[in-house]
Coordinates of C-alpha atoms in Angstrom, one line a residue:
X3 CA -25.2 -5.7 11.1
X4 CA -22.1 -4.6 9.1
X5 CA -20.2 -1.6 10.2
X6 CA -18.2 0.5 8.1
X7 CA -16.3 3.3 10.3
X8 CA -13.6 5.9 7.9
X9 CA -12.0 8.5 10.0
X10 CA -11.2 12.1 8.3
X11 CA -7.3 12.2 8.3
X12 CA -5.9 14.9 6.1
X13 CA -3.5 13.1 3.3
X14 CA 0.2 13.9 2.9
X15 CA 2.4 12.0 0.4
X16 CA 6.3 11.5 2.4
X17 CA 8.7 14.8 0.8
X18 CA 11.8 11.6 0.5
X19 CA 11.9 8.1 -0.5
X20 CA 12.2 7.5 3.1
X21 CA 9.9 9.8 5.1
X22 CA 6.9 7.9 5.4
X23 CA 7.5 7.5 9.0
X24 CA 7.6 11.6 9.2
X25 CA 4.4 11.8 6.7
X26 CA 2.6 9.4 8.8
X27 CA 2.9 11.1 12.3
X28 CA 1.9 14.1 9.9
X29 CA -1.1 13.0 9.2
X30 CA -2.1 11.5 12.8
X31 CA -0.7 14.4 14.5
X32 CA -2.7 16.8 12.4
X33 CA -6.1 14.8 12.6
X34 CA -5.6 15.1 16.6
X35 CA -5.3 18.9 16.6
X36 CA -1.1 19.5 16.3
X37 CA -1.5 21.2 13.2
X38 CA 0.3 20.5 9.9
X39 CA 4.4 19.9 11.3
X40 CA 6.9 19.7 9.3
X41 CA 7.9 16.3 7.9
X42 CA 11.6 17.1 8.3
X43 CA 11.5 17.7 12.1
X44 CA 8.9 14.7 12.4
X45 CA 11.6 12.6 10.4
X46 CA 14.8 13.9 12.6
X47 CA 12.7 12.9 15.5
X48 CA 11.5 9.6 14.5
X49 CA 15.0 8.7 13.2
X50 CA 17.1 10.0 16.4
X51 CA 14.7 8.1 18.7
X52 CA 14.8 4.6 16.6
X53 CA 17.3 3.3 19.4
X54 CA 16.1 -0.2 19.8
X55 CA 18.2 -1.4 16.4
X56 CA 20.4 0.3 13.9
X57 CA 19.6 0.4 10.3
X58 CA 16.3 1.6 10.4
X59 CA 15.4 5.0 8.4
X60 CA 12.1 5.5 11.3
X61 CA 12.3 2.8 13.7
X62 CA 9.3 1.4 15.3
X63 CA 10.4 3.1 18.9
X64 CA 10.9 6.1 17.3
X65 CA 7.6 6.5 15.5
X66 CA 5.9 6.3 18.7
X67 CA 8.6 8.2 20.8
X68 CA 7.2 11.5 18.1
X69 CA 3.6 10.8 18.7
X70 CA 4.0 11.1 22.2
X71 CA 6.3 13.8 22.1
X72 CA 5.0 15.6 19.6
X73 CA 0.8 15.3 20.5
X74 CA -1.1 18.4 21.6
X75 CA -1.8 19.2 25.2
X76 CA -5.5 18.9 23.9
X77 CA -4.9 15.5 23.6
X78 CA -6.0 13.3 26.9
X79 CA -4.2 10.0 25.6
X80 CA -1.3 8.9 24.7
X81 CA 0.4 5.9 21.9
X82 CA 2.0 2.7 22.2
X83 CA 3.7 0.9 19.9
X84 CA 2.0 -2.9 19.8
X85 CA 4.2 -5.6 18.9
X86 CA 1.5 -8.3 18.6
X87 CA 2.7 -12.4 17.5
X88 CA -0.3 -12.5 15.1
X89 CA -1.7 -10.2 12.1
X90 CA -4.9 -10.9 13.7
X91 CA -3.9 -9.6 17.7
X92 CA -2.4 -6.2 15.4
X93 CA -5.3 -5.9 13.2
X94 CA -7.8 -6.1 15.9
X95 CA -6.1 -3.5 18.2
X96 CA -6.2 -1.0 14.9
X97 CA -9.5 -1.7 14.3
X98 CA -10.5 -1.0 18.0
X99 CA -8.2 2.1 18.0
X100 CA -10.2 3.3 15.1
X101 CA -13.5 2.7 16.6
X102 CA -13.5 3.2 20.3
X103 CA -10.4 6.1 20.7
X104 CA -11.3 7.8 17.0
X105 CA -7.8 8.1 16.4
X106 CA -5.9 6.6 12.6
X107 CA -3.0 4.1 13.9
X108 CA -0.1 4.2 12.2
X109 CA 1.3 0.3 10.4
X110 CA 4.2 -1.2 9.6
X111 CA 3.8 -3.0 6.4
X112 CA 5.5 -4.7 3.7
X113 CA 7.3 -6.3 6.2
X114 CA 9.6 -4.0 7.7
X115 CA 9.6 -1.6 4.9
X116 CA 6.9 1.1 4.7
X117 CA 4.5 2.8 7.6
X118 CA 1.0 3.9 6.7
X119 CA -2.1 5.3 8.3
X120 CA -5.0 3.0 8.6
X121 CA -7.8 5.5 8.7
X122 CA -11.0 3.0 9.1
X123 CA -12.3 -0.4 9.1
X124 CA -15.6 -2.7 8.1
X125 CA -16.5 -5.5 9.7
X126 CA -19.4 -7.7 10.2
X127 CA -20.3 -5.7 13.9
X128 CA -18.4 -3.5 15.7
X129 CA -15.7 -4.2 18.5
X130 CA -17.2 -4.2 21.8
X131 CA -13.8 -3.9 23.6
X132 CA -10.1 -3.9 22.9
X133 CA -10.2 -7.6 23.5
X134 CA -13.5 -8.9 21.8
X135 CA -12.9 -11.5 19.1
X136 CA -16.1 -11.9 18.1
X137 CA -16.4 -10.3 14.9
X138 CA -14.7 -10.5 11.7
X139 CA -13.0 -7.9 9.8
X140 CA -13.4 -7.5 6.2
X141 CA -11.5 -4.0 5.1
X142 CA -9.5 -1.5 6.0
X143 CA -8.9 2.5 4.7
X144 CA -5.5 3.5 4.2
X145 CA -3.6 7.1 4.0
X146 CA -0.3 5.2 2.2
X147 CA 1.7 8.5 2.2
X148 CA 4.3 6.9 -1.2
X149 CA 5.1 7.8 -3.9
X150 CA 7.3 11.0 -2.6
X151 CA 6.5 14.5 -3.5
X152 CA 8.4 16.0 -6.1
X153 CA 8.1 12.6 -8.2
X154 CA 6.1 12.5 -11.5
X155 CA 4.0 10.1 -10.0
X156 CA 0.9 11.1 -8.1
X157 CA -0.1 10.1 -4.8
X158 CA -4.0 8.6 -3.7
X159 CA -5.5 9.9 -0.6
X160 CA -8.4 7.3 -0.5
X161 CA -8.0 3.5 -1.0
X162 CA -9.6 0.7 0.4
X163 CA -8.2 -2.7 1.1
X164 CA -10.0 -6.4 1.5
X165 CA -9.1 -7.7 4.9
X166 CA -7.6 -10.9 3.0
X167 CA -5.3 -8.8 0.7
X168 CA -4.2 -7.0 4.6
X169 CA -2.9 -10.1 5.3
X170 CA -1.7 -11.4 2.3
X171 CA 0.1 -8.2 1.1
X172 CA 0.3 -5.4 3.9
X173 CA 0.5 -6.8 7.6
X174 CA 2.8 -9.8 6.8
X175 CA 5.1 -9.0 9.9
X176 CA 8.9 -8.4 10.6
X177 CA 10.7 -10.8 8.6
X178 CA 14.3 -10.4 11.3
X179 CA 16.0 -8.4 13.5
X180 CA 14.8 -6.8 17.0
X181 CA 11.3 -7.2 16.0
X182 CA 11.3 -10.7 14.1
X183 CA 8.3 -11.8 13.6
X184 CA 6.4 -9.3 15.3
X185 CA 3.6 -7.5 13.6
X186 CA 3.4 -4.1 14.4
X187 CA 1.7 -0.6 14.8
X188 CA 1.6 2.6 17.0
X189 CA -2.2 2.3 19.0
X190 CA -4.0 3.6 21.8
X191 CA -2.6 2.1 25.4
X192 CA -5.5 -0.3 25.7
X193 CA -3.9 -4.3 26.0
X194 CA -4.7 -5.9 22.3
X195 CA -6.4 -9.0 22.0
X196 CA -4.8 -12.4 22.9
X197 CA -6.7 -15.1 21.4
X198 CA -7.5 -15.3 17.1
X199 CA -10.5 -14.2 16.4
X200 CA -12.8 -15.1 13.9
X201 CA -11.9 -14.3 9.9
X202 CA -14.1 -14.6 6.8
X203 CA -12.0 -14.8 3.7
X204 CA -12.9 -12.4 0.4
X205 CA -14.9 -14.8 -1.7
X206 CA -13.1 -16.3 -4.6
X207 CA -11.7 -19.9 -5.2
X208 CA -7.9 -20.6 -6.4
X209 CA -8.1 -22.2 -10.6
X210 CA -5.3 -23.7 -12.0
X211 CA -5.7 -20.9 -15.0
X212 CA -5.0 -17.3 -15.2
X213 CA -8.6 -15.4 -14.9
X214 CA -9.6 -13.8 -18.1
X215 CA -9.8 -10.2 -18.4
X216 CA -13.4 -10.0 -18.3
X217 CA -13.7 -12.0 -15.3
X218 CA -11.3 -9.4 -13.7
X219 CA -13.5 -7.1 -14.5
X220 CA -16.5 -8.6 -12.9
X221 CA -14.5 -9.8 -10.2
X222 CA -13.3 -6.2 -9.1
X223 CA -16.7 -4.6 -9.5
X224 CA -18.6 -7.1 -7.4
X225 CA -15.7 -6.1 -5.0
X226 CA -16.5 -2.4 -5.2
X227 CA -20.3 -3.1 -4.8
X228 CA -19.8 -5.8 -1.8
X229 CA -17.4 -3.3 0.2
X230 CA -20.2 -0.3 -0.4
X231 CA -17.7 1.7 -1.9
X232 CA -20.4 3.0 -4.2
X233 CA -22.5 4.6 -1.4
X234 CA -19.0 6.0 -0.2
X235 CA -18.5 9.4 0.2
X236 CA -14.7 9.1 -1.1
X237 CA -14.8 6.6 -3.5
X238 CA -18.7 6.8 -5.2
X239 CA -17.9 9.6 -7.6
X240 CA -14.9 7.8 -9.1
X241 CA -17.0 4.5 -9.3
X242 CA -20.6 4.6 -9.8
X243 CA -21.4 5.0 -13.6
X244 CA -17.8 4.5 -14.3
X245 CA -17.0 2.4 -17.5
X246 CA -13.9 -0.3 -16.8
X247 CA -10.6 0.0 -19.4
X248 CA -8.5 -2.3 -20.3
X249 CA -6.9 -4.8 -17.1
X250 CA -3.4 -5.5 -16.5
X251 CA -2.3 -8.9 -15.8
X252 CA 0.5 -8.1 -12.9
X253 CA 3.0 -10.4 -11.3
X254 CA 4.4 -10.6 -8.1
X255 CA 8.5 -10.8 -8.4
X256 CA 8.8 -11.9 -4.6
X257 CA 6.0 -14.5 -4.9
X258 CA 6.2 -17.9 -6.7
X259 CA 3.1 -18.0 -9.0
X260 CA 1.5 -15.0 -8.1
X261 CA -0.6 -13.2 -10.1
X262 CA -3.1 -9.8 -9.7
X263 CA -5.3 -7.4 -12.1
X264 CA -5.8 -3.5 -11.9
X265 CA -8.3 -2.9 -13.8
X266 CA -8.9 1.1 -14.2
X267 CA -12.6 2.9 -14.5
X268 CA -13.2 5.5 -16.6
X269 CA -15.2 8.8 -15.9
X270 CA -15.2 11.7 -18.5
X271 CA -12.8 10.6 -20.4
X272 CA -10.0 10.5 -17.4
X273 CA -8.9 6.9 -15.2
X274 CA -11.2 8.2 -12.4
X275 CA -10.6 4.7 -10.0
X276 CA -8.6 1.4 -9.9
X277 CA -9.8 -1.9 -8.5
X278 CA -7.4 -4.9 -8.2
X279 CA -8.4 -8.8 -8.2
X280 CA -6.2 -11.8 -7.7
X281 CA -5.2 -13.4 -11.2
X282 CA -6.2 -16.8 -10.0
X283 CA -8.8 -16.5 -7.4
X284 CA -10.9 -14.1 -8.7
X285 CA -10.8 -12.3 -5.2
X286 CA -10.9 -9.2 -4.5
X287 CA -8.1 -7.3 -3.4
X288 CA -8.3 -3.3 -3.4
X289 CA -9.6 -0.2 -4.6
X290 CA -8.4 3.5 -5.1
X291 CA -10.2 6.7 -6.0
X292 CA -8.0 8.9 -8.2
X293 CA -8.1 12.8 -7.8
X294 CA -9.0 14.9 -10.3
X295 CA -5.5 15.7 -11.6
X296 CA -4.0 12.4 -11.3
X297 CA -1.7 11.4 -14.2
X298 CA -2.1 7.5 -13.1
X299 CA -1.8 5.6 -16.7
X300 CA -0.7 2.0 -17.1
X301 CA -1.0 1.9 -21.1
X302 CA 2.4 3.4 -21.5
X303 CA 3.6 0.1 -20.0
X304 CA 2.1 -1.8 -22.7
X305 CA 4.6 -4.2 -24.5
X306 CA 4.7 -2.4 -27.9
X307 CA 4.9 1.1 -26.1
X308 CA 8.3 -0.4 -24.7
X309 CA 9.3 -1.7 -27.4
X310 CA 8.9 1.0 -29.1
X311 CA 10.0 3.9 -26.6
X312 CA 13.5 1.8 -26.1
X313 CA 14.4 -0.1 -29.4
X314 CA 17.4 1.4 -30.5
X315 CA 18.0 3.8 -27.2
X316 CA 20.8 2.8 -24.1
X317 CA 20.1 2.4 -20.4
X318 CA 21.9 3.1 -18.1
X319 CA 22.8 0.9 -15.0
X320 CA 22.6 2.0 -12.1
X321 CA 26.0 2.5 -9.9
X322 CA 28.0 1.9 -13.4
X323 CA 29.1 4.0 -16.6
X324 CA 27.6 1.5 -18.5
X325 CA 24.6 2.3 -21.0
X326 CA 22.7 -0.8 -22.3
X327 CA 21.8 -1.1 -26.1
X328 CA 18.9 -2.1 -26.7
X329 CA 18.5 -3.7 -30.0
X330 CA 15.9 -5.1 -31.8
X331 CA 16.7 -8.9 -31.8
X332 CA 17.6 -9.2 -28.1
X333 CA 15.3 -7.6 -26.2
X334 CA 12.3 -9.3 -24.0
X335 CA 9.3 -7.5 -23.0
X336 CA 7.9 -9.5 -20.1
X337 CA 4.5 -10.5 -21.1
X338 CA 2.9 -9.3 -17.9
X339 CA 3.9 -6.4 -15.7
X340 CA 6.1 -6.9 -12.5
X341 CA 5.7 -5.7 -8.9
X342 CA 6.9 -6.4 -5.6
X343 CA 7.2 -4.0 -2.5
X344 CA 10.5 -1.8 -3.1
X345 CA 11.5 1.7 -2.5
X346 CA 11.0 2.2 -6.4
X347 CA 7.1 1.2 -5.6
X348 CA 5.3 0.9 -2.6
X349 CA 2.3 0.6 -3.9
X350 CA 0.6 -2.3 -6.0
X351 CA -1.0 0.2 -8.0
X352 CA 1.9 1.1 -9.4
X353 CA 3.6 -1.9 -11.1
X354 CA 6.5 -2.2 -13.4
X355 CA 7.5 -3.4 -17.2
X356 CA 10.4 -5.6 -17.0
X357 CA 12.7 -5.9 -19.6
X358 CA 15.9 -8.2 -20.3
X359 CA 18.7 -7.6 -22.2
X360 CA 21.0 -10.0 -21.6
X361 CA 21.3 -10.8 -17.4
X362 CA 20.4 -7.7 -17.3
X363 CA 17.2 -6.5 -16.1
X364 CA 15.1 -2.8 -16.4
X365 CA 11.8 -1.7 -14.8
X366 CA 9.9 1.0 -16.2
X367 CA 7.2 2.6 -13.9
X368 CA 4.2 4.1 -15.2
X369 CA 5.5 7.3 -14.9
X370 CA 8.4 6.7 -17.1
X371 CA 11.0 6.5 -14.9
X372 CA 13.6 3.5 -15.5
X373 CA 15.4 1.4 -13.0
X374 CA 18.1 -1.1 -13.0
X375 CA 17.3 -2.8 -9.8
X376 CA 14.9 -3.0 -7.1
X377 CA 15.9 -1.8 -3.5
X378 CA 14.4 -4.3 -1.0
X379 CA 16.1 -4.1 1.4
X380 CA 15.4 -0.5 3.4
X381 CA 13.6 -0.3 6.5
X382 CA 10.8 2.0 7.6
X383 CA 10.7 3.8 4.6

């Protein structure tokens, strides 16, 4: 019998671009009876314990060096920060946290970029022990604590993530350094898993055409419906009765040939939810409630919005005093929207229009802000 198991963690977006180490142990701390520290402590802690390898804005030692330090006496356990060899070892030893210690672990995603809380799981049956490898996973709850407060960009408390866009997006492990190759999160002491256990992938079969966008939309509702996020207590009142708008065709930047909807619901005449599919597998791939006063809105990224918000304007570049024309016969509008995992967006939800002028490139965000480049590069932010 399916289990679906979504601990109540309170929600706090990161107060920088690169607190969401700070916001995370937030969150975990709180949930475990700390109370609600402050995320500029957290992040001085996290950042002066992240000894194991410069460069890091909260290292992997020094995220778990703050839970420990910082947990309640109330507490009776304590964390340790897993660096499994396989997605599946990490994934596991979450899932088991979740279920067994009812405590959120805390991920590092995106490679070495971003931490989040991973608040629940589903799978086919529940773990029997930190080692079992007998049941299958098929979604995980997230607390992803970007975009940072003070932006005009709102932040979602509940989302819900296939297992097969985990792996393919999220958990995709240390790409160098002290932890290369390593996939890893801050868990209960129990030893993870050592063998692969066994996986069922999100139905949906790769095409050699882009999906149309009213298979996206039947793709990501069948998603909703398959995950039970209809009979969910955070995500049913965004979903159920909701009509779907208009999808946006997104590609990945860091990916060759990758493609992905988010297709938004409508509820009362507001974008109450977003579900996203893969663009050529039909599969699906994640789901978000919005609050009430969310200002989430991708039709301002349409091509003639851009066009017409920037024909005639300047940009600017960043670093440079140089401002961009942007004139009317040499200017390119991307035909879809852009994303990959950068400090500008951590979140899929939140893609980009690119435009070229030139070699030179600018990415508008929903919220209107414009960028010149993509950061990629930071760590544990």
């Amino acid at each position: 019998m399916s289990v679906s198991e979504d601990l109540t963690v309170p929600y706090y977006q990161q107060e920088t671009s690169y607190y969401c180490g700070a916001a995370c142990a937030k969150m975990v701390l709180e949930e475990i009876g700390a109370g609600a520290l402050d995320q500029d402590d957290l992040y001085n802690d996290n950042h002066s314990h992240s000894t194991a390898e410069s460069g890091w804005y909260s290292g992997p030692d020094g995220v778990n060096w703050t839970m420990n330090a910082r947990k309640p006496a109330t507490f009776n356990n304590f964390f340790v920060l897993f660096d499994q060899s396989t997605e599946d070892s990490i994934s596991r030893k979450i899932a088991w946290t979740i279920h067994h210690y009812q405590v959120a672990p805390i991920a590092m995603v995106y490679g070495s970029a971003h931490w989040i809380v991973v608040r629940g799981y589903q799978a086919d049956k529940a773990p029997t022990s930190s080692s079992d490898t007998s049941y299958a996973l098929t979604g995980l709850f997230i607390n992803n604590p970007w975009p940072p407060t003070g932006s005009s960009t709102s932040g979602i408390a509940d989302e819900h993530i296939s297992y097969t866009s985990w792996q393919g997006t999220y958990m995709t492990g240390v790409p160098g350094g002290h932890w290369a190759g390593s996939f890893l999160a801050v868990c209960d002491p129990e030893p993870a898993a050592k063998e692969v256990g066994r996986q069922v992938l999100e139905p949906g079969e790769r095409r050699r055409t882009i999906l149309d966008p009213r298979e996206a939309i039947e793709a990501g509702l069948a998603g909703v419906e398959r995950h039970g996020l209809l009979d969910h207590d955070s995500f049913a009142p965004a979903f159920r009765g909701a009509e779907p708008g208009e999808p946006r065709l997104v590609q990945r930047l860091d990916r060759s040939d990758s493609f992905y909807y988010v297709v938004p619901v409508r509820q009362r005449d507001r974008t109450s939810g977003i579900v996203s599919v893969g663009g050529l597998d039909a599969r699906y791939h994640q789901a978000a409630a919005l609050p009430e006063d969310s200002d989430w809105d991708l039709d301002s990224l349409a091509r003639d919005a851009i066009r017409e918000r920037f024909v005639g304007s300047r940009i600017l570049v960043e670093g440079s005093r140089v401002r961009v024309p942007i004139r009317p016969e040499a200017v390119c509008v991307y035909p879809t929207l852009v994303w990959r995992p950068c400090r500008e967006s951590l979140s899929p939800s939140y893609p980009f229009a690119m435009i070229t002028v030139g070699d030179q490139r600018f990415y508008v965000r929903s919220d209107g802000q414009v960028f010149s480049r993509l950061h990629t590069a930071d760590r544990g932010i």
